[in-house]
Coordinates of N, CA, C and O and ligand atoms in Angstrom, one line a residue:
M30 N -8.4 23.2 -7.1 CA -8.2 22.0 -7.8 C -7.1 21.4 -7.2 O -5.9 21.9 -7.3
R31 N -7.2 20.1 -6.5 CA -6.1 19.4 -6.0 C -5.7 18.3 -7.0 O -6.4 17.4 -7.1
R32 N -4.5 18.5 -7.7 CA -4.1 17.6 -8.6 C -2.8 16.9 -8.1 O -2.0 17.6 -7.6
V33 N -2.8 15.6 -8.2 CA -1.7 14.8 -7.8 C -1.1 14.0 -9.0 O -1.9 13.6 -10.0
I34 N 0.2 13.9 -9.0 CA 0.9 13.2 -10.2 C 1.3 11.7 -9.4 O 1.8 11.7 -8.4
Y35 N 0.9 10.8 -10.2 CA 1.3 9.4 -9.7 C 2.5 8.9 -10.8 O 2.0 8.4 -11.8
P36 N 3.7 9.2 -10.4 CA 4.7 8.8 -11.5 C 5.2 7.4 -11.2 O 5.2 6.9 -10.1
G37 N 5.7 6.9 -12.3 CA 6.3 5.6 -12.1 C 6.8 5.0 -13.6 O 6.6 5.7 -14.6
S38 N 7.5 4.0 -13.5 CA 7.8 3.2 -14.8 C 6.7 2.5 -15.4 O 6.6 2.3 -16.5
F39 N 5.9 1.9 -14.5 CA 4.6 1.2 -14.9 C 5.0 0.2 -16.1 O 4.4 0.2 -17.2
D40 N 6.0 -0.5 -15.8 CA 6.6 -1.5 -16.9 C 6.3 -3.0 -16.5 O 7.5 -3.7 -16.3
P41 N 5.3 -3.5 -16.5 CA 3.8 -2.9 -16.9 C 3.2 -2.6 -15.6 O 3.5 -2.9 -14.4
I42 N 2.0 -2.1 -15.8 CA 1.1 -1.7 -14.7 C 0.7 -3.0 -14.0 O 0.4 -4.0 -14.7
T43 N 0.5 -3.0 -12.7 CA 0.1 -4.2 -11.9 C -1.2 -3.8 -11.1 O -1.6 -2.7 -11.0
N44 N -1.7 -4.9 -10.5 CA -2.9 -4.6 -9.7 C -2.5 -3.7 -8.4 O -3.4 -3.0 -7.9
G45 N -1.3 -3.8 -8.0 CA -0.9 -2.9 -6.9 C -0.9 -1.5 -7.2 O -1.4 -0.6 -6.5
H46 N -0.4 -1.1 -8.5 CA -0.6 0.3 -9.0 C -2.0 0.7 -9.2 O -2.4 1.8 -8.8
L47 N -2.9 -0.3 -9.6 CA -4.4 0.0 -9.7 C -5.0 0.5 -8.4 O -5.7 1.3 -8.3
D48 N -4.4 -0.3 -7.3 CA -5.0 0.0 -6.0 C -4.6 1.3 -5.6 O -5.4 2.1 -5.0
V49 N -3.3 1.8 -5.8 CA -3.0 3.1 -5.6 C -3.7 4.2 -6.3 O -4.2 5.2 -5.7
I50 N -4.0 4.0 -7.5 CA -4.6 5.0 -8.4 C -6.1 5.1 -7.8 O -6.6 6.2 -7.7
N51 N -6.7 4.0 -7.5 CA -8.0 4.2 -6.9 C -8.1 4.9 -5.6 O -9.0 5.7 -5.5
R52 N -7.1 4.6 -4.7 CA -7.1 5.4 -3.5 C -6.8 6.8 -3.7 O -7.5 7.7 -3.2
A53 N -5.9 7.1 -4.6 CA -5.5 8.6 -4.8 C -6.8 9.3 -5.4 O -7.1 10.4 -5.0
A54 N -7.6 8.5 -6.3 CA -8.7 9.2 -6.9 C -9.8 9.6 -6.0 O -10.6 10.5 -6.3
T55 N -9.9 8.9 -4.8 CA -10.9 9.3 -3.8 C -10.2 10.6 -3.0 O -11.2 11.3 -2.3
L56 N -9.1 10.8 -3.0 CA -8.4 11.8 -2.2 C -8.2 13.2 -3.1 O -8.1 14.2 -2.3
F57 N -8.1 13.1 -4.2 CA -7.6 14.3 -5.1 C -8.7 14.5 -6.1 O -9.4 13.5 -6.7
D58 N -8.8 15.7 -6.6 CA -9.8 16.1 -7.7 C -9.2 15.5 -9.0 O -10.1 15.0 -9.9
E59 N -8.0 15.4 -9.2 CA -7.5 14.8 -10.4 C -6.2 14.0 -10.1 O -5.3 14.5 -9.4
V60 N -6.0 12.8 -10.8 CA -5.0 11.9 -10.6 C -4.3 11.9 -12.0 O -4.9 11.4 -12.9
V61 N -3.0 12.4 -12.2 CA -2.5 12.2 -13.5 C -1.4 11.1 -13.2 O -0.2 11.3 -12.7
V62 N -1.7 9.8 -13.9 CA -0.8 8.7 -13.8 C 0.2 9.0 -14.9 O -0.2 9.1 -16.0
S63 N 1.5 9.1 -14.4 CA 2.5 9.7 -15.5 C 3.6 8.6 -15.5 O 4.4 8.4 -14.7
V64 N 3.8 8.2 -16.8 CA 4.9 7.3 -17.2 C 6.1 8.0 -17.5 O 6.2 9.0 -18.3
A65 N 7.2 7.6 -16.7 CA 8.5 8.4 -16.9 C 9.2 7.6 -18.0 O 9.3 6.5 -18.1
F66 N 9.7 8.6 -18.8 CA 10.6 8.1 -20.0 C 12.0 8.3 -19.6 O 12.4 9.4 -19.2
N67 N 12.6 7.3 -19.6 CA 14.1 7.3 -19.0 C 15.0 6.5 -20.1 O 14.9 5.3 -20.3
E68 N 15.8 7.4 -20.9 CA 16.6 6.9 -22.0 C 17.5 5.8 -21.5 O 18.0 4.7 -22.3
Q69 N 18.0 6.0 -20.2 CA 19.0 4.9 -19.7 C 18.4 3.8 -19.2 O 19.1 2.8 -18.7
K70 N 17.2 3.7 -19.0 CA 16.4 2.5 -18.4 C 15.5 1.9 -19.5 O 14.3 2.4 -19.6
Q71 N 16.1 1.1 -20.2 CA 15.2 0.3 -21.2 C 14.3 -0.6 -20.5 O 14.5 -1.5 -19.8
G72 N 13.0 -0.3 -20.8 CA 12.0 -1.3 -20.2 C 11.7 -2.4 -21.1 O 12.2 -2.6 -22.2
L73 N 10.8 -3.3 -20.6 CA 10.3 -4.4 -21.5 C 9.4 -3.9 -22.5 O 9.4 -4.1 -23.6
F74 N 8.4 -2.9 -21.9 CA 7.5 -2.2 -22.9 C 8.0 -0.9 -23.1 O 8.6 -0.2 -22.3
S75 N 7.7 -0.4 -24.4 CA 8.0 0.9 -24.8 C 7.0 1.9 -24.0 O 6.0 1.5 -23.5
V76 N 7.4 3.1 -23.9 CA 6.5 4.1 -23.2 C 5.0 4.1 -23.8 O 4.1 4.1 -23.1
D77 N 5.1 4.0 -25.2 CA 3.7 4.1 -25.9 C 3.0 2.8 -25.4 O 1.8 2.8 -25.3
E78 N 3.7 1.7 -25.5 CA 2.8 0.4 -24.9 C 2.4 0.5 -23.6 O 1.3 0.1 -23.1
R79 N 3.2 1.0 -22.6 CA 2.9 1.2 -21.3 C 1.6 2.0 -21.1 O 0.8 1.9 -20.4
M80 N 1.7 3.2 -21.9 CA 0.5 4.2 -21.9 C -0.8 3.4 -22.5 O -1.9 3.7 -21.9
A81 N -0.6 2.7 -23.4 CA -1.7 2.0 -24.0 C -2.3 1.0 -23.1 O -3.6 0.9 -22.9
L82 N -1.5 0.3 -22.4 CA -2.1 -0.5 -21.3 C -2.7 0.1 -20.1 O -3.7 -0.2 -19.7
L83 N -2.0 1.3 -19.8 CA -2.7 2.1 -18.8 C -4.0 2.6 -19.1 O -4.8 2.5 -18.4
R84 N -4.1 3.1 -20.3 CA -5.5 3.6 -20.8 C -6.5 2.5 -20.8 O -7.5 2.7 -20.4
E85 N -6.1 1.2 -21.1 CA -6.9 0.2 -21.2 C -7.4 -0.3 -19.9 O -8.7 -0.6 -19.7
V86 N -6.5 -0.3 -18.8 CA -7.0 -1.0 -17.6 C -7.3 0.1 -16.4 O -7.9 -0.4 -15.5
S87 N -7.0 1.3 -16.6 CA -7.2 2.3 -15.6 C -8.7 2.5 -15.3 O -9.4 2.3 -16.4
P88 N -9.0 2.7 -14.2 CA -10.5 2.9 -13.9 C -11.1 4.0 -14.7 O -10.5 5.1 -14.9
K89 N -12.1 3.7 -15.4 CA -12.7 4.9 -16.2 C -13.4 5.9 -15.4 O -14.7 6.1 -15.4
L90 N -12.6 6.7 -14.7 CA -13.2 7.8 -13.8 C -12.7 9.1 -14.5 O -11.7 9.2 -15.0
P91 N -13.7 10.0 -14.3 CA -13.5 11.4 -15.0 C -12.2 12.2 -14.3 O -11.7 13.0 -15.1
N92 N -11.7 11.7 -13.2 CA -10.7 12.5 -12.6 C -9.3 11.7 -12.7 O -8.4 11.9 -11.9
I93 N -9.3 10.7 -13.5 CA -8.0 10.0 -13.8 C -7.5 10.3 -15.2 O -8.2 10.1 -16.1
R94 N -6.2 10.7 -15.3 CA -5.7 11.0 -16.6 C -4.4 10.3 -16.8 O -3.6 10.2 -15.9
I95 N -4.0 10.0 -17.9 CA -2.7 9.2 -18.3 C -1.9 10.2 -19.0 O -2.3 10.9 -20.1
A96 N -0.6 10.2 -18.5 CA 0.4 11.1 -19.1 C 1.7 10.6 -19.2 O 2.0 9.4 -18.7
Q97 N 2.6 11.2 -20.0 CA 4.0 10.8 -19.9 C 5.0 11.9 -19.7 O 4.5 13.1 -20.1
F98 N 6.1 11.6 -19.2 CA 7.1 12.8 -19.0 C 8.4 12.3 -19.2 O 8.8 11.2 -19.0
E99 N 9.4 13.4 -19.5 CA 10.8 13.1 -19.7 C 11.5 14.2 -18.7 O 10.9 15.2 -18.6
G100 N 12.6 13.8 -18.2 CA 13.2 14.8 -17.3 C 12.8 14.7 -15.9 O 12.3 13.7 -15.4
L101 N 13.0 15.8 -15.2 CA 12.8 15.8 -13.7 C 11.3 15.8 -13.4 O 10.4 16.5 -14.0
L102 N 11.0 14.9 -12.5 CA 9.6 14.9 -12.0 C 9.0 16.2 -11.6 O 7.8 16.5 -11.9
M103 N 9.9 16.8 -10.8 CA 9.3 18.1 -10.1 C 9.1 19.2 -11.2 O 8.2 20.0 -11.1
D104 N 9.8 19.2 -12.4 CA 9.6 20.1 -13.5 C 8.2 19.9 -14.1 O 7.5 20.7 -14.3
F105 N 8.0 18.5 -14.4 CA 6.7 18.0 -14.8 C 5.5 18.4 -13.9 O 4.5 18.9 -14.4
A106 N 5.8 18.0 -12.7 CA 4.7 18.4 -11.8 C 4.3 19.9 -11.6 O 3.2 20.2 -11.4
R107 N 5.4 20.7 -11.6 CA 5.1 22.2 -11.7 C 4.3 22.5 -12.9 O 3.4 23.4 -12.9
R108 N 4.8 22.0 -14.0 CA 4.1 22.5 -15.4 C 2.6 22.0 -15.3 O 1.8 22.5 -15.8
Q109 N 2.4 20.8 -14.6 CA 1.0 20.4 -14.4 C 0.2 21.1 -13.3 O -0.9 20.8 -13.1
E110 N 0.8 22.0 -12.6 CA 0.1 22.6 -11.5 C -0.3 21.8 -10.5 O -1.5 21.9 -10.0
A111 N 0.5 20.7 -10.2 CA 0.1 19.7 -9.2 C 0.4 20.2 -7.8 O 1.3 20.9 -7.6
T112 N -0.5 19.7 -6.8 CA -0.1 20.1 -5.5 C 0.7 19.0 -4.8 O 1.3 19.2 -3.8
A113 N 0.7 17.8 -5.4 CA 1.4 16.7 -4.7 C 1.8 15.6 -5.6 O 1.2 15.5 -6.8
V114 N 2.7 14.7 -5.2 CA 3.1 13.5 -5.8 C 2.7 12.3 -5.0 O 2.8 12.5 -3.7
V115 N 2.1 11.3 -5.4 CA 2.0 10.2 -4.6 C 2.6 8.9 -5.1 O 3.0 8.8 -6.3
R116 N 3.2 8.3 -4.1 CA 3.9 7.0 -4.4 C 3.3 5.8 -3.5 O 2.8 6.1 -2.4
G117 N 3.4 4.6 -4.0 CA 2.9 3.6 -3.3 C 4.1 3.0 -2.3 O 5.3 3.1 -2.8
L118 N 3.8 2.7 -1.1 CA 4.7 2.2 -0.1 C 4.2 0.8 0.2 O 3.2 0.7 0.9
R119 N 5.0 -0.1 -0.2 CA 4.7 -1.6 0.0 C 5.2 -2.1 1.5 O 4.6 -2.8 2.2
A120 N 6.5 -1.9 1.5 CA 7.2 -2.6 2.7 C 8.4 -1.6 3.1 O 8.8 -0.7 2.5
V121 N 9.0 -2.0 4.3 CA 10.1 -1.2 4.7 C 11.1 -1.1 3.6 O 11.8 0.0 3.6
S122 N 11.3 -2.2 2.9 CA 12.4 -2.1 1.8 C 12.2 -1.0 0.8 O 13.2 -0.6 0.2
D123 N 10.9 -0.5 0.6 CA 10.7 0.5 -0.2 C 11.3 1.9 0.4 O 11.4 2.8 -0.3
F124 N 11.3 1.9 1.6 CA 11.2 3.3 2.3 C 12.4 4.1 2.1 O 12.4 5.2 1.9
E125 N 13.6 3.3 2.1 CA 14.9 4.2 1.9 C 14.9 4.9 0.8 O 15.3 6.2 0.7
F126 N 14.6 4.2 -0.4 CA 14.7 4.9 -1.7 C 13.6 5.9 -1.8 O 13.9 7.1 -2.3
E127 N 12.4 5.7 -1.3 CA 11.3 6.6 -1.5 C 11.6 7.9 -0.5 O 11.3 9.1 -1.0
F128 N 12.1 7.6 0.6 CA 12.5 8.8 1.4 C 13.6 9.6 0.9 O 13.3 10.9 0.8
Q129 N 14.5 9.1 0.4 CA 15.6 9.9 -0.3 C 15.0 10.6 -1.5 O 15.2 11.8 -1.7
M130 N 14.2 10.0 -2.4 CA 13.6 10.6 -3.5 C 12.6 11.8 -3.0 O 12.7 12.9 -3.5
A131 N 11.7 11.5 -2.0 CA 10.8 12.6 -1.5 C 11.6 13.8 -0.9 O 11.2 14.9 -1.3
L132 N 12.7 13.5 -0.3 CA 13.4 14.7 0.3 C 14.2 15.5 -0.8 O 14.3 16.7 -0.7
M133 N 14.7 14.7 -1.7 CA 15.4 15.5 -2.9 C 14.4 16.2 -3.6 O 14.6 17.4 -4.0
N134 N 13.2 15.6 -3.9 CA 12.2 16.3 -4.7 C 11.7 17.6 -3.9 O 11.4 18.6 -4.6
R135 N 11.7 17.5 -2.5 CA 11.2 18.6 -1.8 C 12.3 19.8 -2.0 O 11.9 21.0 -1.9
K136 N 13.6 19.3 -1.9 CA 14.6 20.3 -2.3 C 14.5 21.0 -3.5 O 14.6 22.3 -3.6
L137 N 14.1 20.3 -4.6 CA 13.9 20.9 -5.9 C 12.8 21.7 -5.9 O 12.6 22.7 -6.7
E138 N 11.7 21.3 -5.4 CA 10.4 22.0 -5.4 C 9.7 21.9 -4.0 O 8.8 21.0 -3.8
P139 N 9.9 22.9 -3.1 CA 9.3 22.8 -1.8 C 7.8 22.9 -1.7 O 7.3 22.4 -0.7
Q140 N 7.3 23.4 -2.9 CA 5.8 23.6 -2.9 C 5.0 22.3 -3.0 O 3.8 22.3 -2.8
I141 N 5.7 21.3 -3.5 CA 4.9 20.1 -3.9 C 5.3 18.9 -2.9 O 6.5 18.6 -2.7
E142 N 4.3 18.5 -2.3 CA 4.3 17.5 -1.3 C 4.4 16.2 -1.8 O 3.7 15.9 -2.8
T143 N 5.2 15.2 -1.3 CA 5.0 13.9 -1.6 C 4.3 13.1 -0.6 O 4.5 13.3 0.7
I144 N 3.3 12.3 -1.0 CA 2.5 11.5 0.1 C 2.6 10.0 -0.4 O 2.8 9.7 -1.6
F145 N 2.5 9.3 0.5 CA 2.5 7.9 0.3 C 1.3 7.1 0.7 O 0.6 7.5 1.7
L146 N 0.8 6.2 -0.2 CA -0.4 5.4 0.1 C 0.0 3.9 0.2 O 0.9 3.6 -0.6
M147 N -0.6 3.2 1.1 CA -0.1 1.7 1.2 C -1.2 1.0 0.4 O -2.5 1.2 0.7
P148 N -0.8 0.3 -0.5 CA -1.8 -0.6 -1.3 C -2.3 -1.7 -0.3 O -1.7 -1.8 0.9
A149 N -3.4 -2.3 -0.7 CA -3.9 -3.5 0.2 C -2.7 -4.4 0.4 O -1.9 -4.8 -0.5
E150 N -2.7 -5.2 1.6 CA -1.6 -5.9 2.0 C -1.4 -7.1 1.1 O -0.3 -7.6 1.0
K151 N -2.5 -7.5 0.4 CA -2.4 -8.7 -0.6 C -1.4 -8.3 -1.7 O -0.9 -9.1 -2.4
Y152 N -1.0 -7.0 -1.9 CA -0.1 -6.6 -3.0 C 1.3 -6.2 -2.5 O 2.2 -5.7 -3.2
T153 N 1.5 -6.5 -1.2 CA 2.7 -6.1 -0.5 C 4.1 -6.7 -1.4 O 5.1 -6.1 -1.5
Y154 N 3.8 -7.8 -1.8 CA 5.0 -8.7 -2.4 C 5.0 -8.4 -3.9 O 5.9 -8.9 -4.5
L155 N 4.0 -7.5 -4.3 CA 3.9 -7.4 -5.9 C 4.9 -6.4 -6.4 O 4.9 -5.1 -5.8
S156 N 5.5 -6.7 -7.5 CA 6.3 -5.6 -8.3 C 6.4 -6.0 -9.7 O 6.2 -7.1 -10.1
S157 N 6.5 -4.9 -10.6 CA 6.5 -5.1 -12.0 C 7.7 -6.0 -12.4 O 7.7 -6.9 -13.2
R158 N 8.8 -5.8 -11.5 CA 9.9 -6.6 -11.8 C 9.7 -8.1 -11.6 O 10.1 -8.9 -12.5
I159 N 9.1 -8.5 -10.5 CA 8.8 -9.9 -10.2 C 7.9 -10.5 -11.1 O 7.9 -11.6 -11.7
V160 N 6.7 -9.7 -11.5 CA 5.9 -10.0 -12.4 C 6.5 -10.5 -13.8 O 6.2 -11.5 -14.4
K161 N 7.4 -9.6 -14.2 CA 8.1 -9.9 -15.5 C 8.9 -11.1 -15.5 O 8.9 -12.0 -16.4
E162 N 9.5 -11.3 -14.3 CA 10.3 -12.6 -14.2 C 9.4 -13.8 -14.3 O 9.8 -14.7 -14.9
I163 N 8.2 -13.8 -13.5 CA 7.4 -14.9 -13.6 C 6.9 -15.2 -15.0 O 7.0 -16.2 -15.5
A164 N 6.5 -14.1 -15.7 CA 5.9 -14.3 -17.0 C 7.1 -14.7 -17.9 O 6.9 -15.6 -18.8
R165 N 8.3 -14.2 -17.7 CA 9.4 -14.7 -18.7 C 9.6 -16.2 -18.5 O 10.1 -16.8 -19.6
L166 N 9.5 -16.8 -17.2 CA 9.8 -18.1 -17.0 C 8.5 -19.1 -17.2 O 8.5 -20.1 -16.8
G167 N 7.4 -18.4 -17.7 CA 6.3 -19.1 -18.2 C 5.3 -19.3 -17.1 O 4.3 -20.1 -17.2
G168 N 5.4 -18.6 -16.0 CA 4.6 -18.7 -14.9 C 3.1 -18.0 -15.1 O 3.1 -17.2 -16.0
D169 N 2.2 -18.2 -14.3 CA 0.9 -17.6 -14.4 C 0.8 -16.3 -13.5 O 1.1 -16.2 -12.4
V170 N 0.6 -15.2 -14.3 CA 0.6 -13.9 -13.6 C -0.8 -13.3 -13.4 O -1.0 -12.2 -13.1
S171 N -1.8 -14.1 -13.7 CA -3.1 -13.5 -13.8 C -3.7 -12.9 -12.5 O -4.7 -12.2 -12.5
A172 N -3.2 -13.4 -11.5 CA -3.7 -13.0 -10.1 C -2.9 -11.5 -9.8 O -3.4 -10.9 -8.9
F173 N -1.9 -11.1 -10.6 CA -1.1 -10.0 -10.2 C -1.4 -8.8 -11.1 O -1.0 -7.6 -10.8
V174 N -1.9 -9.0 -12.4 CA -2.1 -7.9 -13.3 C -3.4 -8.1 -14.0 O -3.9 -9.3 -14.2
P175 N -4.0 -7.1 -14.6 CA -5.3 -7.2 -15.4 C -5.0 -8.2 -16.6 O -3.9 -8.3 -17.0
V176 N -6.1 -8.7 -17.0 CA -6.1 -9.6 -18.2 C -5.3 -9.2 -19.4 O -4.6 -10.0 -19.9
S177 N -5.5 -7.9 -19.7 CA -4.9 -7.5 -21.0 C -3.3 -7.4 -20.7 O -2.6 -7.5 -21.8
V178 N -2.9 -7.1 -19.4 CA -1.4 -6.9 -19.2 C -0.8 -8.3 -19.2 O 0.2 -8.6 -19.8
A179 N -1.7 -9.3 -18.7 CA -1.1 -10.8 -18.8 C -0.9 -11.2 -20.2 O 0.2 -11.8 -20.5
A180 N -1.9 -10.8 -21.1 CA -1.9 -11.2 -22.5 C -0.6 -10.5 -23.2 O 0.1 -11.1 -23.9
A181 N -0.4 -9.3 -22.9 CA 0.7 -8.5 -23.5 C 2.0 -9.1 -23.0 O 3.0 -9.3 -23.8
L182 N 2.1 -9.7 -21.7 CA 3.4 -10.2 -21.2 C 3.5 -11.5 -22.0 O 4.7 -11.9 -22.4
R183 N 2.5 -12.2 -22.2 CA 2.5 -13.5 -22.8 C 3.2 -13.3 -24.2 O 4.0 -14.1 -24.7
E184 N 2.7 -12.3 -24.9 CA 3.1 -12.1 -26.4 C 4.5 -11.6 -26.3 O 5.3 -12.1 -27.1
K185 N 5.0 -10.8 -25.3 CA 6.4 -10.5 -25.3 C 7.3 -11.6 -25.1 O 8.4 -11.6 -25.6
F186 N 6.8 -12.5 -24.3 CA 7.9 -13.8 -23.9 C 7.4 -14.9 -24.8 O 8.2 -16.0 -24.7
A187 N 6.6 -14.8 -25.8 CA 6.2 -15.9 -26.6 C 7.5 -16.2 -27.4 O 8.2 -15.3 -27.9
T188 N 7.8 -17.5 -27.3 CA 9.1 -18.0 -28.2 C 8.8 -18.1 -29.6 O 7.7 -18.5 -30.0
P189 N 9.5 -17.5 -30.6 CA 9.2 -17.4 -32.0 C 9.2 -18.7 -32.5 O 10.0 -19.7 -32.1
K190 N 8.2 -19.1 -33.4 CA 8.0 -20.4 -33.9 C 9.0 -20.7 -35.1 O 9.3 -19.6 -35.8
G191 N 9.4 -21.7 -35.3 CA 10.2 -22.1 -36.6 C 11.6 -22.1 -36.3 O 12.2 -21.9 -35.4
Ligands
PNS14 O1 8.1 3.0 -10.9 P1 9.6 3.5 -10.5 O2 10.6 2.9 -11.5 O3 9.9 3.2 -9.0 O4 9.5 5.1 -10.6 C1 10.6 6.1 -10.5 C2 10.4 7.3 -10.9 C3 9.9 7.3 -12.4 C4 9.2 8.0 -10.2 C5 11.7 8.1 -10.6 O5 12.7 7.5 -11.2 C6 11.5 9.6 -11.2 O6 10.9 10.5 -10.6 N1 12.2 9.8 -12.4 C7 12.2 11.1 -13.0 C8 13.6 11.8 -12.9 C9 13.7 12.5 -11.7 O7 13.0 13.5 -11.3 N2 14.8 12.1 -10.9 C10 15.1 12.7 -9.6 C11 14.2 12.0 -8.5 S1 14.9 12.5 -6.9

């Protein structure tokens, strides 16, 4: 059983994340899409909201599971009996942080490999951070996120009436 963890903030999930999930699902027996809970990093969406969006928009494949974790990724990956962790790599700018994280994670758990998948090039410029900024300023994000995520963003940034 080859199980891979796809960890992230997913605040919120974008079409780029979905691209990586689909690619990972063809390579592994099971993909555990795992939302990291970080007390020090307040997201726009709560972990429960992110999980709900992930459940709603993730491909309905038998080998994709949605989970959440707190603490060290490698501890979680070990508990899940995962063989690998997958991360999306969009551009050279991602590389430095990802390289550091992958090597540190290898120190913590040498048995679990980190692998990188490149999403389709049309997603190279896409990030949750930029999507949130566009949505906050009233821009159209429908090309970058699933319909229900766009709706959830609109709701978050709706100016209260009255
Ligand atoms: O989507 P993100 O924000 O780029 O994901 C980063 C994430 C959640 C994968 C990373 O911060 C992480 O693994 N956090 C868990 C805590 C941990 O293990 N830290 C040590 C990493 S070397």
